[in-house]
């Protein structure tokens, strides 16, 4: 078994042995009356029990993932984080989709960088979901091999803790390791709605980020947008046509709130990039 699945399995066994120990306790006090609700121990925090993984710095650099530590290069994502948080808090929103008109605008790169920038805020808990189910790339960008499929989680067949991993204390990743050839129905289904509601109730994240496919290619992103509070649209300088951007913004606006637009790869007149500066 590869490292990531092995980490999930170890965490699962640990949880099972803790549950076993917990199961013994009521037997010893079976005659005790139902405790006063105010005296009950608070539910255990489930975050520490998620399997923890380390990220590979080399893979991060190769994929232009620059925001794990604060630096000049992470600044655009830190600014984006602050603006997004402000708007989402003002509106009481927790679920953010990231999409674009056409492919290759930088959605996944931005999703991962934003999630890592958020994870540097110790008081915040973030969950990043790879919801580009046909062509998932988040695991690969993070150098994580052998991620399990996310489909059983969305069908209600597995628990979040059996699928997700944790980076540090406050960022969880729901990776999609196995491409799904026809996920549209699943993305708009009640089982997906219920699975996300369960995750939100159990893990109480401050922000859930969903890396989606493009809007104008296929129906998957459109099918999923009903499940989020708002969406960020990525456009790529020198690539995204205005007509496509306009159609995308209108389509997204039919299903959710458009939080804003990121123009990725914009080169300033002094030759520098304003968005994600890369090495190629
Ligand atoms: N500002 C940038 N400068 C240079 N390269 C970039 C920039 N942003 C993203 N890239 C590169 O462009 C490619 C596409 O980025 P990414 O995978 O984030 O796009 P995407 O919108 O998620 O694509 P897809 O639609 O295929 O899911 C990657 O190789 C990424 O490293
Ligand atoms: Mg992508």
Tab-separated table of C-alpha atoms and ligand atoms in Angstrom:
chain	number	residue	atom	x	y	z
A	1	UNK	CA	0.000	0.000	0.000
A	2	UNK	CA	1.282	3.433	-0.866
A	3	UNK	CA	2.017	6.024	1.789
A	4	UNK	CA	-1.195	8.056	1.610
A	5	UNK	CA	-3.560	5.102	1.813
A	6	UNK	CA	-1.372	3.580	4.529
A	7	UNK	CA	-1.697	6.801	6.564
A	8	UNK	CA	-5.485	6.703	6.172
A	9	UNK	CA	-5.560	3.046	7.240
A	10	UNK	CA	-3.413	3.711	10.342
A	11	UNK	CA	-5.677	6.627	11.326
A	12	UNK	CA	-8.742	4.409	10.776
A	13	UNK	CA	-7.355	1.672	13.054
A	14	UNK	CA	-6.506	4.259	15.701
A	15	UNK	CA	-10.065	5.620	15.582
A	16	UNK	CA	-11.477	2.097	15.758
A	17	UNK	CA	-9.402	1.261	18.846
A	18	UNK	CA	-10.466	4.552	20.486
A	19	UNK	CA	-14.109	3.748	19.683
A	20	UNK	CA	-13.624	0.287	21.186
A	21	UNK	CA	-12.262	1.820	24.369
A	22	UNK	CA	-15.144	4.287	24.455
A	23	UNK	CA	-17.640	1.444	23.978
A	24	UNK	CA	-16.435	-0.192	27.190
A	25	UNK	CA	-17.252	2.836	29.278
A	26	UNK	CA	-21.083	2.792	29.156
A	27	UNK	CA	-21.086	-0.927	30.074
A	28	UNK	CA	-19.423	-0.130	33.395
A	29	UNK	CA	-21.963	2.578	34.162
A	30	UNK	CA	-24.976	1.020	32.451
A	31	UNK	CA	-27.253	1.635	35.425
A	32	UNK	CA	-26.405	5.278	35.721
A	33	UNK	CA	-29.223	7.561	34.678
A	34	UNK	CA	-28.904	9.691	31.553
A	35	UNK	CA	-26.434	12.428	32.480
A	36	UNK	CA	-27.517	16.007	32.793
A	37	UNK	CA	-26.903	17.524	29.301
A	38	UNK	CA	-24.863	20.306	30.894
A	39	UNK	CA	-22.572	17.724	32.531
A	40	UNK	CA	-21.905	15.731	29.325
A	41	UNK	CA	-18.369	15.827	27.966
A	42	UNK	CA	-18.203	17.860	24.732
A	43	UNK	CA	-17.971	15.757	21.532
A	44	UNK	CA	-14.332	14.919	20.796
A	45	UNK	CA	-12.664	17.056	18.153
A	46	UNK	CA	-12.430	14.848	15.015
A	47	UNK	CA	-9.659	16.863	13.313
A	48	UNK	CA	-6.649	15.338	15.117
A	49	UNK	CA	-7.867	11.860	14.102
A	50	UNK	CA	-7.589	12.579	10.368
A	51	UNK	CA	-4.537	10.960	8.777
A	52	UNK	CA	-1.733	13.525	8.587
A	53	UNK	CA	0.499	13.814	5.505
A	54	UNK	CA	3.653	15.777	4.765
A	55	UNK	CA	3.905	17.734	1.546
A	56	UNK	CA	6.869	17.341	-0.774
A	57	UNK	CA	8.539	20.737	-1.301
A	58	UNK	CA	9.915	19.747	-4.699
A	59	UNK	CA	6.456	18.826	-5.989
A	60	UNK	CA	5.030	22.069	-4.622
A	61	UNK	CA	7.615	24.182	-6.407
A	62	UNK	CA	7.177	22.281	-9.683
A	63	UNK	CA	3.423	22.905	-9.528
A	64	UNK	CA	3.762	26.583	-8.572
A	65	UNK	CA	2.357	25.974	-5.119
A	66	UNK	CA	3.987	28.885	-3.350
A	67	UNK	CA	1.929	29.680	-0.288
A	68	UNK	CA	2.777	27.024	2.286
A	69	UNK	CA	5.071	29.570	3.953
A	70	UNK	CA	4.783	33.343	4.024
A	71	UNK	CA	7.026	34.902	1.364
A	72	UNK	CA	6.977	37.491	-1.427
A	73	UNK	CA	5.625	34.775	-3.720
A	74	UNK	CA	2.759	33.900	-1.389
A	75	UNK	CA	1.644	37.539	-1.120
A	76	UNK	CA	-0.923	37.482	-3.976
A	77	UNK	CA	-2.586	34.464	-2.364
A	78	UNK	CA	-2.468	36.046	1.080
A	79	UNK	CA	-4.220	39.118	-0.326
A	80	UNK	CA	-6.755	36.899	-2.079
A	81	UNK	CA	-7.310	34.994	1.185
A	82	UNK	CA	-7.976	38.186	3.112
A	83	UNK	CA	-10.411	39.540	0.532
A	84	UNK	CA	-12.277	36.258	0.252
A	85	UNK	CA	-12.510	35.789	4.011
A	86	UNK	CA	-13.809	39.301	4.501
A	87	UNK	CA	-16.575	38.883	1.939
A	88	UNK	CA	-17.522	35.385	3.013
A	89	UNK	CA	-17.708	36.334	6.689
A	90	UNK	CA	-19.773	39.416	5.910
A	91	UNK	CA	-22.298	37.160	4.202
A	92	UNK	CA	-22.074	34.157	6.507
A	93	UNK	CA	-20.819	31.997	3.595
A	94	UNK	CA	-18.638	28.935	4.082
A	95	UNK	CA	-18.554	27.138	0.713
A	96	UNK	CA	-16.476	28.558	-2.117
A	97	UNK	CA	-16.268	27.078	-5.627
A	98	UNK	CA	-13.397	27.908	-7.955
A	99	UNK	CA	-14.137	27.693	-11.668
A	100	UNK	CA	-13.264	29.287	-15.011
A	101	UNK	CA	-14.732	29.653	-18.502
A	102	UNK	CA	-12.303	27.270	-20.239
A	103	UNK	CA	-9.613	24.825	-19.018
A	104	UNK	CA	-6.096	25.680	-17.895
A	105	UNK	CA	-6.868	29.056	-16.343
A	106	UNK	CA	-5.178	28.186	-13.047
A	107	UNK	CA	-8.156	26.964	-10.982
A	108	UNK	CA	-6.382	24.094	-9.250
A	109	UNK	CA	-3.173	26.057	-8.701
A	110	UNK	CA	-5.202	28.858	-7.122
A	111	UNK	CA	-7.364	26.475	-5.054
A	112	UNK	CA	-4.326	24.793	-3.525
A	113	UNK	CA	-2.409	28.027	-2.933
A	114	UNK	CA	-5.460	29.606	-1.350
A	115	UNK	CA	-6.014	26.583	0.906
A	116	UNK	CA	-2.391	26.676	2.071
A	117	UNK	CA	-2.534	30.449	2.623
A	118	UNK	CA	-5.654	29.892	4.767
A	119	UNK	CA	-3.916	27.106	6.686
A	120	UNK	CA	-1.369	29.648	7.931
A	121	UNK	CA	-4.193	31.278	9.895
A	122	UNK	CA	-4.145	29.079	13.021
A	123	UNK	CA	-7.645	30.063	14.107
A	124	UNK	CA	-9.195	28.896	10.815
A	125	UNK	CA	-10.054	25.422	9.632
A	126	UNK	CA	-10.173	24.805	5.897
A	127	UNK	CA	-11.193	21.833	3.782
A	128	UNK	CA	-10.125	21.656	0.133
A	129	UNK	CA	-12.134	19.294	-2.085
A	130	UNK	CA	-10.921	18.182	-5.504
A	131	UNK	CA	-14.225	18.213	-7.353
A	132	UNK	CA	-12.788	18.059	-10.848
A	133	UNK	CA	-13.885	14.455	-10.818
A	134	UNK	CA	-13.037	13.656	-14.441
A	135	UNK	CA	-9.521	15.116	-14.296
A	136	UNK	CA	-8.460	15.571	-10.684
A	137	UNK	CA	-5.036	17.196	-10.227
A	138	UNK	CA	-4.828	18.436	-6.633
A	139	UNK	CA	-3.105	15.310	-5.282
A	140	UNK	CA	-0.532	15.412	-8.050
A	141	UNK	CA	0.161	19.135	-7.493
A	142	UNK	CA	0.828	18.352	-3.839
A	143	UNK	CA	3.034	15.354	-4.668
A	144	UNK	CA	0.568	12.943	-3.001
A	145	UNK	CA	0.325	9.575	-4.719
A	146	UNK	CA	-2.367	6.933	-4.559
A	147	UNK	CA	-5.211	9.099	-3.235
A	148	UNK	CA	-8.488	7.166	-2.939
A	149	UNK	CA	-11.552	7.967	-5.042
A	150	UNK	CA	-13.888	10.602	-3.585
A	151	UNK	CA	-16.955	8.992	-5.195
A	152	UNK	CA	-17.827	6.619	-2.294
A	153	UNK	CA	-17.844	9.600	0.090
A	154	UNK	CA	-20.314	11.447	-2.152
A	155	UNK	CA	-22.497	8.359	-2.442
A	156	UNK	CA	-22.619	8.117	1.359
A	157	UNK	CA	-20.708	4.813	1.347
A	158	UNK	CA	-17.661	5.959	3.339
A	159	UNK	CA	-16.926	8.486	6.036
A	160	UNK	CA	-14.888	11.640	5.468
A	161	UNK	CA	-12.174	10.317	7.799
A	162	UNK	CA	-11.758	7.258	5.559
A	163	UNK	CA	-11.108	9.449	2.539
A	164	UNK	CA	-9.532	12.709	3.660
A	165	UNK	CA	-6.063	13.588	4.910
A	166	UNK	CA	-4.799	16.463	6.992
A	167	UNK	CA	-1.911	18.875	6.387
A	168	UNK	CA	-0.901	20.427	9.707
A	169	UNK	CA	-3.564	21.005	12.341
A	170	UNK	CA	-6.146	22.939	10.331
A	171	UNK	CA	-6.206	22.005	6.636
A	172	UNK	CA	-7.986	18.871	5.410
A	173	UNK	CA	-7.858	17.605	1.832
A	174	UNK	CA	-10.568	15.528	0.208
A	175	UNK	CA	-8.592	14.330	-2.785
A	176	UNK	CA	-9.958	12.617	-5.812
A	177	UNK	CA	-7.470	9.942	-6.765
A	178	UNK	CA	-9.419	7.995	-9.378
A	179	UNK	CA	-11.025	9.789	-12.346
A	180	UNK	CA	-14.770	9.286	-12.740
A	181	UNK	CA	-15.980	9.140	-16.355
A	182	UNK	CA	-19.559	10.340	-15.732
A	183	UNK	CA	-19.937	12.259	-12.463
A	184	UNK	CA	-22.596	14.836	-13.450
A	185	UNK	CA	-25.541	13.106	-11.803
A	186	UNK	CA	-23.569	12.415	-8.637
A	187	UNK	CA	-22.488	16.063	-8.425
A	188	UNK	CA	-26.081	17.299	-8.391
A	189	UNK	CA	-27.448	14.453	-6.247
A	190	UNK	CA	-28.988	14.511	-2.788
A	191	UNK	CA	-26.319	12.067	-1.623
A	192	UNK	CA	-23.630	14.671	-2.424
A	193	UNK	CA	-25.682	17.327	-0.625
A	194	UNK	CA	-26.038	15.083	2.425
A	195	UNK	CA	-22.375	14.010	2.428
A	196	UNK	CA	-21.243	17.659	2.400
A	197	UNK	CA	-23.728	18.579	5.121
A	198	UNK	CA	-22.361	15.738	7.283
A	199	UNK	CA	-18.786	16.920	6.761
A	200	UNK	CA	-19.774	20.492	7.594
A	201	UNK	CA	-21.613	19.477	10.765
A	202	UNK	CA	-18.926	17.098	11.993
A	203	UNK	CA	-15.786	19.079	11.139
A	204	UNK	CA	-17.212	22.608	11.353
A	205	UNK	CA	-14.751	24.148	8.846
A	206	UNK	CA	-14.596	27.914	8.490
A	207	UNK	CA	-14.224	27.529	4.747
A	208	UNK	CA	-14.730	24.704	2.256
A	209	UNK	CA	-13.028	25.214	-1.125
A	210	UNK	CA	-14.177	23.216	-4.153
A	211	UNK	CA	-11.831	23.001	-7.130
A	212	UNK	CA	-14.234	22.542	-10.049
A	213	UNK	CA	-13.868	21.960	-13.788
A	214	UNK	CA	-14.455	24.747	-16.325
A	215	UNK	CA	-17.989	25.978	-16.908
A	216	UNK	CA	-18.044	26.007	-20.700
A	217	UNK	CA	-16.677	22.468	-21.098
A	218	UNK	CA	-19.231	19.927	-19.941
A	219	UNK	CA	-21.923	20.158	-17.306
A	220	UNK	CA	-20.153	19.097	-14.108
A	221	UNK	CA	-19.356	22.515	-12.631
A	222	UNK	CA	-22.850	23.789	-13.419
A	223	UNK	CA	-24.356	20.685	-11.788
A	224	UNK	CA	-22.421	21.261	-8.582
A	225	UNK	CA	-22.782	25.028	-8.131
A	226	UNK	CA	-26.145	24.651	-6.363
A	227	UNK	CA	-24.223	23.212	-3.378
A	228	UNK	CA	-22.007	26.256	-2.731
A	229	UNK	CA	-22.529	29.724	-1.294
A	230	UNK	CA	-20.355	31.552	-3.785
A	231	UNK	CA	-17.844	31.135	-6.609
A	232	UNK	CA	-14.580	32.688	-7.676
A	233	UNK	CA	-13.990	32.848	-11.434
A	234	UNK	CA	-10.479	32.448	-12.819
A	235	UNK	CA	-9.608	34.077	-16.120
A	236	UNK	CA	-6.181	33.741	-17.701
A	237	UNK	CA	-4.507	36.785	-19.157
A	238	UNK	CA	-3.768	36.359	-22.896
A	239	UNK	CA	-5.980	33.262	-23.100
A	240	UNK	CA	-9.503	33.864	-21.826
A	241	UNK	CA	-11.739	35.511	-24.420
A	242	UNK	CA	-14.098	38.177	-23.190
A	243	UNK	CA	-17.141	36.415	-24.679
A	244	UNK	CA	-16.293	33.208	-22.814
A	245	UNK	CA	-15.738	35.103	-19.588
A	246	UNK	CA	-19.061	36.889	-19.995
A	247	UNK	CA	-20.955	33.610	-20.630
A	248	UNK	CA	-19.225	31.982	-17.662
A	249	UNK	CA	-20.048	34.831	-15.302
A	250	UNK	CA	-23.702	34.772	-16.347
A	251	UNK	CA	-23.936	30.993	-15.985
A	252	UNK	CA	-22.298	30.974	-12.561
A	253	UNK	CA	-24.549	33.821	-11.460
A	254	UNK	CA	-27.618	31.712	-12.265
A	255	UNK	CA	-26.644	29.136	-9.643
A	256	UNK	CA	-24.698	30.961	-6.948
A	257	UNK	CA	-23.133	34.259	-5.892
A	258	UNK	CA	-20.157	35.440	-7.921
A	259	UNK	CA	-17.622	36.426	-5.284
A	260	UNK	CA	-15.118	37.888	-7.701
A	261	UNK	CA	-12.739	37.322	-10.594
A	262	UNK	CA	-9.018	36.538	-10.565
A	263	UNK	CA	-7.020	37.487	-13.632
A	264	UNK	CA	-4.244	34.937	-13.505
A	265	UNK	CA	-0.903	35.404	-15.221
A	266	UNK	CA	-1.343	39.104	-15.878
A	267	UNK	CA	2.037	40.604	-16.731
A	268	UNK	CA	2.501	44.151	-15.551
A	269	UNK	CA	4.112	46.765	-17.777
A	270	UNK	CA	7.367	46.274	-15.814
A	271	UNK	CA	7.395	42.651	-16.986
A	272	UNK	CA	6.417	41.103	-13.652
A	273	UNK	CA	3.467	38.817	-13.057
A	274	UNK	CA	0.738	40.076	-10.784
A	275	UNK	CA	-0.849	36.736	-10.102
A	276	UNK	CA	1.067	33.495	-9.850
A	277	UNK	CA	4.620	34.066	-10.896
A	278	UNK	CA	6.025	30.815	-12.212
A	279	UNK	CA	9.286	29.540	-13.537
A	280	UNK	CA	8.069	28.835	-17.044
B	1	LIG	N1	0.287	32.475	-13.368
B	1	LIG	C1	0.795	31.388	-13.937
B	1	LIG	N2	1.939	31.471	-14.609
B	1	LIG	C2	2.480	30.389	-15.208
B	1	LIG	N3	1.919	29.163	-15.195
B	1	LIG	C3	0.755	29.019	-14.527
B	1	LIG	C4	0.139	30.110	-13.875
B	1	LIG	N4	-1.018	29.644	-13.301
B	1	LIG	C5	-1.098	28.330	-13.590
B	1	LIG	N5	-0.038	27.953	-14.333
B	1	LIG	C6	0.207	26.623	-14.926
B	1	LIG	O1	-0.819	26.407	-15.895
B	1	LIG	C7	-1.221	25.040	-15.914
B	1	LIG	C8	-2.717	24.961	-15.628
B	1	LIG	O2	-2.933	25.362	-14.274
B	1	LIG	P1	-4.052	24.651	-13.407
B	1	LIG	O3	-3.891	23.182	-13.440
B	1	LIG	O4	-4.048	25.324	-12.103
B	1	LIG	O5	-5.309	25.091	-14.261
B	1	LIG	P2	-6.798	24.573	-14.196
B	1	LIG	O6	-7.651	25.733	-14.552
B	1	LIG	O7	-7.041	23.887	-12.932
B	1	LIG	O8	-6.776	23.530	-15.407
B	1	LIG	P3	-7.906	22.436	-15.736
B	1	LIG	O9	-9.015	23.192	-16.407
B	1	LIG	O10	-7.195	21.502	-16.678
B	1	LIG	O11	-8.334	21.815	-14.455
B	1	LIG	C9	-0.368	24.345	-14.864
B	1	LIG	O12	0.754	23.789	-15.506
B	1	LIG	C10	0.059	25.483	-13.929
B	1	LIG	O13	1.287	25.203	-13.265
B	2	LIG	MG1	-7.803	21.980	-12.503
